[in-house]
XYZ file of N, CA and C in Angstrom:
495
model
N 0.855 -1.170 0.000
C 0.000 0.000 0.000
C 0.899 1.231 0.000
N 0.639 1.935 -1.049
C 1.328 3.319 -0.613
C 1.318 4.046 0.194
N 1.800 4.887 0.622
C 1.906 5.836 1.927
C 0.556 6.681 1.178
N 0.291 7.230 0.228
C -0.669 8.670 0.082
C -1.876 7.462 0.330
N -1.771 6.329 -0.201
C -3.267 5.393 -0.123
C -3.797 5.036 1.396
N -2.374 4.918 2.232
C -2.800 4.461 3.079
C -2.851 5.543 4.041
N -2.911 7.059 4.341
C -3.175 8.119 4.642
C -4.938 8.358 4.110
N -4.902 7.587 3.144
C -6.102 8.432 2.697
C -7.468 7.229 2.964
N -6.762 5.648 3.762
C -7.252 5.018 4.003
C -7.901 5.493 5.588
N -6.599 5.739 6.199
C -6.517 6.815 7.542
C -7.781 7.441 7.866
N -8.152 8.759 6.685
C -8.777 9.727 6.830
C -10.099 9.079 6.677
N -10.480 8.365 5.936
C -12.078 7.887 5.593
C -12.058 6.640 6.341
N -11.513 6.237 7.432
C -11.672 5.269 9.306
C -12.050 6.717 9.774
N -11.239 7.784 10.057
C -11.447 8.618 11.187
C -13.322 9.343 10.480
N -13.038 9.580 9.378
C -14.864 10.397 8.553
C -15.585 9.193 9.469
N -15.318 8.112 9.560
C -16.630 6.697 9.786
C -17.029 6.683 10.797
N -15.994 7.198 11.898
C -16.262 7.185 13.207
C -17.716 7.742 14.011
N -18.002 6.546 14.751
C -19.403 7.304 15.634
C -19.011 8.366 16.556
N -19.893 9.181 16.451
C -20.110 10.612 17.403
C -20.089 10.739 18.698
N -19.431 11.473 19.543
C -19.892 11.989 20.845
C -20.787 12.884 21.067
N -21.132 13.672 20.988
C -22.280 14.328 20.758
C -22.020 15.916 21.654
N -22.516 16.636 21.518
C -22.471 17.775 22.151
C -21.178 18.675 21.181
N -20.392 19.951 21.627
C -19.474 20.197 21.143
C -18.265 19.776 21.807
N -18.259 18.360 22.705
C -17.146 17.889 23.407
C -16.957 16.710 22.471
N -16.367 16.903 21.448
C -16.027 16.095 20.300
C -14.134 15.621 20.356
N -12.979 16.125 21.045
C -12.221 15.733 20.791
C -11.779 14.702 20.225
N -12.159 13.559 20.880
C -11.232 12.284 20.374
C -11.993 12.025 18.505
N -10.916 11.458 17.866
C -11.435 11.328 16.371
C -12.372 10.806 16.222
N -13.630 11.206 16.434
C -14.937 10.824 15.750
C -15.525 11.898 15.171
N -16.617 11.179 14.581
C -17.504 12.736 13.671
C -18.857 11.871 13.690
N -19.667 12.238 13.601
C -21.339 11.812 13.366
C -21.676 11.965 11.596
N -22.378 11.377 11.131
C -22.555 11.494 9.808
C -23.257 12.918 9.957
N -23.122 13.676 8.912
C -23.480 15.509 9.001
C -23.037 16.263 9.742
N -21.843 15.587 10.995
C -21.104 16.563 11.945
C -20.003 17.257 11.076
N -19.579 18.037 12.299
C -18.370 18.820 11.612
C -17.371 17.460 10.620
N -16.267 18.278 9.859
C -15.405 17.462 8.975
C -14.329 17.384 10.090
N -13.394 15.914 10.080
C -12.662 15.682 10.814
C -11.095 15.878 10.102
N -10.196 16.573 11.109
C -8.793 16.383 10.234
C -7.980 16.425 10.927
N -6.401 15.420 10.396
C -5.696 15.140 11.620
C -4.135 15.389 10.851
N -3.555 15.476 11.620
C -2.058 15.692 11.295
C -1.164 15.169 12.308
N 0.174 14.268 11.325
C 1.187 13.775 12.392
C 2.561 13.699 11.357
N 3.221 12.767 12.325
C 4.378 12.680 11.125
C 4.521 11.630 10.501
N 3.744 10.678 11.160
C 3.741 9.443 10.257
C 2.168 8.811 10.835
N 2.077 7.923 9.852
C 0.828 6.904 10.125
C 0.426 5.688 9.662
N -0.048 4.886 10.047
C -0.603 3.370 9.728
C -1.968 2.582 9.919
N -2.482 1.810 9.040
C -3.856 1.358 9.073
C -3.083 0.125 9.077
N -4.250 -0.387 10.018
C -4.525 -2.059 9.900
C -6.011 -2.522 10.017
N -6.621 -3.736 9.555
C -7.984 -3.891 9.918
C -8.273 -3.709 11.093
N -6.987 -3.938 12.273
C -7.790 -3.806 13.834
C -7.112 -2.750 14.287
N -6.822 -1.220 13.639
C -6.470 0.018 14.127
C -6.067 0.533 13.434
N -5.891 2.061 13.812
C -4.974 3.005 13.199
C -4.307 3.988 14.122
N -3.012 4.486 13.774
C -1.882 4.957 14.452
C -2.030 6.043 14.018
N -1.406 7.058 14.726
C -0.659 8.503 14.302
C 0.276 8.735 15.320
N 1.847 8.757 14.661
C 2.664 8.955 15.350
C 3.840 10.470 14.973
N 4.206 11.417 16.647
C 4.926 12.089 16.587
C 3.865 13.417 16.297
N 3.560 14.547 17.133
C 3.290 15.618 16.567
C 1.632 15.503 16.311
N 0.715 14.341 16.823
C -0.714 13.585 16.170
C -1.310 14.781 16.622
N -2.381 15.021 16.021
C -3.407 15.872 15.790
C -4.556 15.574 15.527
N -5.649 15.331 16.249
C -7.353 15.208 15.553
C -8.032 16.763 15.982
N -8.582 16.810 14.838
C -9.460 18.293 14.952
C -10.405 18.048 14.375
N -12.158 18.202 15.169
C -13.329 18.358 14.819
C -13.957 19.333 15.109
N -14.313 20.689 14.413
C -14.588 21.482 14.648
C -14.123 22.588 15.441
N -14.534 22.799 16.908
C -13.092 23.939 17.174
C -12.866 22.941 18.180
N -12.618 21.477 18.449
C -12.080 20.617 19.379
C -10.928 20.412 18.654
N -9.899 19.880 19.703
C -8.908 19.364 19.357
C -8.676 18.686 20.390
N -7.825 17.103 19.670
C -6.671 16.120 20.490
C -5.573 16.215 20.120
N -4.270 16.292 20.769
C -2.839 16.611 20.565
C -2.498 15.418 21.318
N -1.335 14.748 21.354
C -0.336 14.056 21.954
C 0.323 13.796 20.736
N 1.963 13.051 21.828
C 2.704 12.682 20.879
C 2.193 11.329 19.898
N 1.021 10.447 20.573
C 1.179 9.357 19.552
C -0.914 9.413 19.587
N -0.782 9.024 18.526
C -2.805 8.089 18.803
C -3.233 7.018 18.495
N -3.981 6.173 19.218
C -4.176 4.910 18.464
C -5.658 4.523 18.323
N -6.018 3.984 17.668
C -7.456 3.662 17.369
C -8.024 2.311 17.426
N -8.470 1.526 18.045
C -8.514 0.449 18.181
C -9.951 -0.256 17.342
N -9.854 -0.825 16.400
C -11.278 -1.190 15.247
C -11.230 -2.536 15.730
N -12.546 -2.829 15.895
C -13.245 -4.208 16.118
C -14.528 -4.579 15.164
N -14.388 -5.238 14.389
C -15.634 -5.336 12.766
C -15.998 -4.111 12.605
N -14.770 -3.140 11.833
C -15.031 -2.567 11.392
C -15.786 -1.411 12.285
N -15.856 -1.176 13.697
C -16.074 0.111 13.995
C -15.143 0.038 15.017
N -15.295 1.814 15.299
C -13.819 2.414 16.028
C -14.403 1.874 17.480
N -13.905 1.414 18.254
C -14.489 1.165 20.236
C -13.056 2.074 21.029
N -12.321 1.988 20.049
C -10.760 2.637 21.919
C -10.275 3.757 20.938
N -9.996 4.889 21.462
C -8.775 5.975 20.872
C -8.027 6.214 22.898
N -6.934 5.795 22.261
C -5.518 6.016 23.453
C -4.623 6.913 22.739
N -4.517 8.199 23.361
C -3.436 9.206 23.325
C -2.273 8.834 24.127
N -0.782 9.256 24.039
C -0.388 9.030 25.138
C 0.922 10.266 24.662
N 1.745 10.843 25.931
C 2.867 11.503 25.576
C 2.215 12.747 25.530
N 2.045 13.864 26.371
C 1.645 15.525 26.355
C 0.336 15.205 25.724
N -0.777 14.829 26.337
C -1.732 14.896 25.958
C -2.878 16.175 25.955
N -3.484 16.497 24.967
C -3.880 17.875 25.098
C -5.315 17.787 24.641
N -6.796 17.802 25.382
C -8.208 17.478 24.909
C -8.987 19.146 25.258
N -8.899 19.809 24.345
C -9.293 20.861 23.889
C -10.516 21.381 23.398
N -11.100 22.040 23.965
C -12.933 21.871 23.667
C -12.854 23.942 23.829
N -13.760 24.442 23.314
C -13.991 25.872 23.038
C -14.027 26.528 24.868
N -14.281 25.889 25.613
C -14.610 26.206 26.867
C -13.331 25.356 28.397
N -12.615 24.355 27.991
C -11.966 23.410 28.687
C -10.401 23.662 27.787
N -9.767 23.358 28.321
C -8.431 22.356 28.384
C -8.399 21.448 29.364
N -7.553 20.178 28.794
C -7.469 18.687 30.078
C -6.117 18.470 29.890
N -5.655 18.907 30.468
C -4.196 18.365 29.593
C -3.358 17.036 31.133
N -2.314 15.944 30.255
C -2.481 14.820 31.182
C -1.297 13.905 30.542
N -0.643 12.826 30.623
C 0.436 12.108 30.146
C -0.411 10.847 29.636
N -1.938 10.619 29.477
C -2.449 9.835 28.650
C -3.787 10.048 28.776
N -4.509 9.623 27.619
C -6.096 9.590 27.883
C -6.504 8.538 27.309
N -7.582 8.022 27.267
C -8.399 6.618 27.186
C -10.285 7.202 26.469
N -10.389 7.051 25.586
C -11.865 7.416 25.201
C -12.420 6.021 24.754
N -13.273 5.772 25.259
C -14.136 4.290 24.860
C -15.090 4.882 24.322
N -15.848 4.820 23.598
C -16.990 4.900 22.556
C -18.298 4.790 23.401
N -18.555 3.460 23.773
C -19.429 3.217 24.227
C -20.172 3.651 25.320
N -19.255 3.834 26.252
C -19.570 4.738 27.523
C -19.384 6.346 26.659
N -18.824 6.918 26.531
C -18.714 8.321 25.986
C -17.863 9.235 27.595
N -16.482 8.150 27.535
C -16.145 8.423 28.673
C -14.568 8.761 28.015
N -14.008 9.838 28.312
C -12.393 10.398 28.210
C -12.095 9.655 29.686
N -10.630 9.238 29.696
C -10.312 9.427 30.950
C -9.034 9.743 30.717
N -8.236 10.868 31.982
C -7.139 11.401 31.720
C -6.435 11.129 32.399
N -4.730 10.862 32.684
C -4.262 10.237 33.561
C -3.035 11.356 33.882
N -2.100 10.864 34.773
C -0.824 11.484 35.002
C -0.807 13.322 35.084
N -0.796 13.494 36.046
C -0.780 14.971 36.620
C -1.956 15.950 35.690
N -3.023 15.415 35.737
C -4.025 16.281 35.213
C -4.170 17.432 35.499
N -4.622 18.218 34.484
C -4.731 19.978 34.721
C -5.833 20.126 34.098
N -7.042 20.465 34.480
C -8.507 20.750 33.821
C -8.786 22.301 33.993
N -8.359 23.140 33.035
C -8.748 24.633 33.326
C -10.095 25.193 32.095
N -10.993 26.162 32.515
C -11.723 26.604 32.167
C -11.567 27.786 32.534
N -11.503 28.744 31.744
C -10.999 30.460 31.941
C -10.267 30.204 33.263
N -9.901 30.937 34.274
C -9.469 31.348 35.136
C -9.545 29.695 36.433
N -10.089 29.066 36.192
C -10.667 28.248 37.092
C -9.842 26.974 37.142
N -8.893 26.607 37.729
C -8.151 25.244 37.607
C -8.209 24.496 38.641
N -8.338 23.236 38.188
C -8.327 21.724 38.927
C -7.437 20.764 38.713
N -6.773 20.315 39.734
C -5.543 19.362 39.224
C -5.681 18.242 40.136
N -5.020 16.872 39.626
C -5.509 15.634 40.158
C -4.989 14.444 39.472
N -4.625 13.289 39.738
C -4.110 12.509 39.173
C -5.063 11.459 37.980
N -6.506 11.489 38.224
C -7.280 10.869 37.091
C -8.468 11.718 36.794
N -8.828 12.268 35.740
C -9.854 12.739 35.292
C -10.870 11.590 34.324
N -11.736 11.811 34.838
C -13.187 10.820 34.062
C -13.980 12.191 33.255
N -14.099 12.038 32.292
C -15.284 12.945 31.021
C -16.141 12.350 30.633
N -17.175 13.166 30.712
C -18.141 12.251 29.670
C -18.413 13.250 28.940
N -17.943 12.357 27.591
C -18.446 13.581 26.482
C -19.994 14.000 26.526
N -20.784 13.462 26.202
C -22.450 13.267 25.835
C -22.636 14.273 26.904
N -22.467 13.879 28.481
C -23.167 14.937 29.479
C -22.088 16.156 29.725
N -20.711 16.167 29.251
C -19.935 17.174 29.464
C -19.222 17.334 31.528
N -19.726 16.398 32.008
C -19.788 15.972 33.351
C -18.139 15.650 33.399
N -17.888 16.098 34.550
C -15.819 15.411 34.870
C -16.005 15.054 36.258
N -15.169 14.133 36.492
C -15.225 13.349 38.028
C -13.320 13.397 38.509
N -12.792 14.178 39.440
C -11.400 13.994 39.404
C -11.318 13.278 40.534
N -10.220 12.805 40.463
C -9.458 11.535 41.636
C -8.006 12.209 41.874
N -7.351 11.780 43.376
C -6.015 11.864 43.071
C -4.889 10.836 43.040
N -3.899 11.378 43.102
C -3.117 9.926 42.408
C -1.364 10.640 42.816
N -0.607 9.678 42.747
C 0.687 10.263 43.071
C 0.937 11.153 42.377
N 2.234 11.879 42.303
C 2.670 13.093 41.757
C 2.697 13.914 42.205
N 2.842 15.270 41.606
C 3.129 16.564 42.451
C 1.996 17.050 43.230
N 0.969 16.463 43.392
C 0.041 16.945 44.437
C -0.198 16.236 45.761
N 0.564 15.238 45.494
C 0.328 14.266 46.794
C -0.643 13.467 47.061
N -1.126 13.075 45.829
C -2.631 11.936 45.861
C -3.811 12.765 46.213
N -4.029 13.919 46.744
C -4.856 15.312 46.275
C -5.145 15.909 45.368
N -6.533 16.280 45.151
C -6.965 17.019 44.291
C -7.020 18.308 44.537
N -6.476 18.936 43.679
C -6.404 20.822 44.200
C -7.205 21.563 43.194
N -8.028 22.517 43.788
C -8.631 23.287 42.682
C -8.673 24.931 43.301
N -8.716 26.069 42.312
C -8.908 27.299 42.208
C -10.042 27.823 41.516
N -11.430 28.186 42.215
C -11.967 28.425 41.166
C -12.559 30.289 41.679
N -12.972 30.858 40.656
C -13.101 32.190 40.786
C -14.811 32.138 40.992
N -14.919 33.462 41.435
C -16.997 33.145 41.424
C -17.146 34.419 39.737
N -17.896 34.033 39.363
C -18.781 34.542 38.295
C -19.200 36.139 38.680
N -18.701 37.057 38.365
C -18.831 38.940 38.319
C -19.360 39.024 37.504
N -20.194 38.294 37.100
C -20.728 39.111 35.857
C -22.545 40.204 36.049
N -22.716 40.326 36.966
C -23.806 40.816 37.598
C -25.091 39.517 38.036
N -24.532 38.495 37.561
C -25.959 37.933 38.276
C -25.960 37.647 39.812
């Protein structure tokens, strides 16, 4: 298979992918009529039971984005069930950053989970913790702590809302 064929095999797995729903779309899926999906890395590979993006990976659906150094996609008959980021992971939504040393999105549940020194900021407002749980569909986060620089604590800063209400 050529490299442009099998890039372009790449791109129409990630178009096929079932939806999360809401505008918490990061991990590579799209809904049929959702936004167009597009990804960038430095290299990549299809197989019937996955696809890779390695070095620099990129999925972008709409104004979401997933960053890490690697991505993997895990296909079972032909539909997507696992995307694993791992290496500076970055899950980017118009309202959130999650950023974490791996994440885990299962399909089925419509669950991100983020691992290794998590940082969940929303404007001004930060939470840090060693496991973050997402659910895309309800937009809902559950943090845990875990070793690392917080001490198995979860720490958060959050500001109150000035806006006159």
């Amino acid at each position: 298979m050529t490299r442009t064929l099998g890039m372009a095999v790449i791109a129409l797995t990630v178009l096929a992918m079932p939806a999360t729903g809401g505008a918490q779309t990061a991990p590579p899926v799209a809904r049929a009529g959702g936004d167009a999906v597009s990804f960038g890395a430095d290299g990549g590979e299809y197989t019937s039971t996955g696809i890779a993006l390695r070095g620099r990976a990129e999925v972008v659906q709409g104004s979401n984005r997933l960053r890490a150094d690697s991505i993997n996609g895990a296909i079972v008959s032909g539909d997507l069930t696992r995307v694993e980021a791992s290496g500076n992971v970055y899950f980017v939504t118009p309202d959130q950053t999650i950023r974490g040393d791996r994440a885990v999105y299962t399909l089925a549940s419509d669950e991100v989970v983020v691992t290794g020194d998590v940082i969940l900021t929303q404007g001004q407002n930060v939470l840090t913790g060693g496991r973050l749980v997402y659910n895309t569909r309800t937009e809902s986060a559950r943090m845990e702590g875990g070793a690392g620089s917080n001490g198995g604590r979860i720490r958060g800063v959050f500001y109150p809302d000035n806006s006159g209400n």
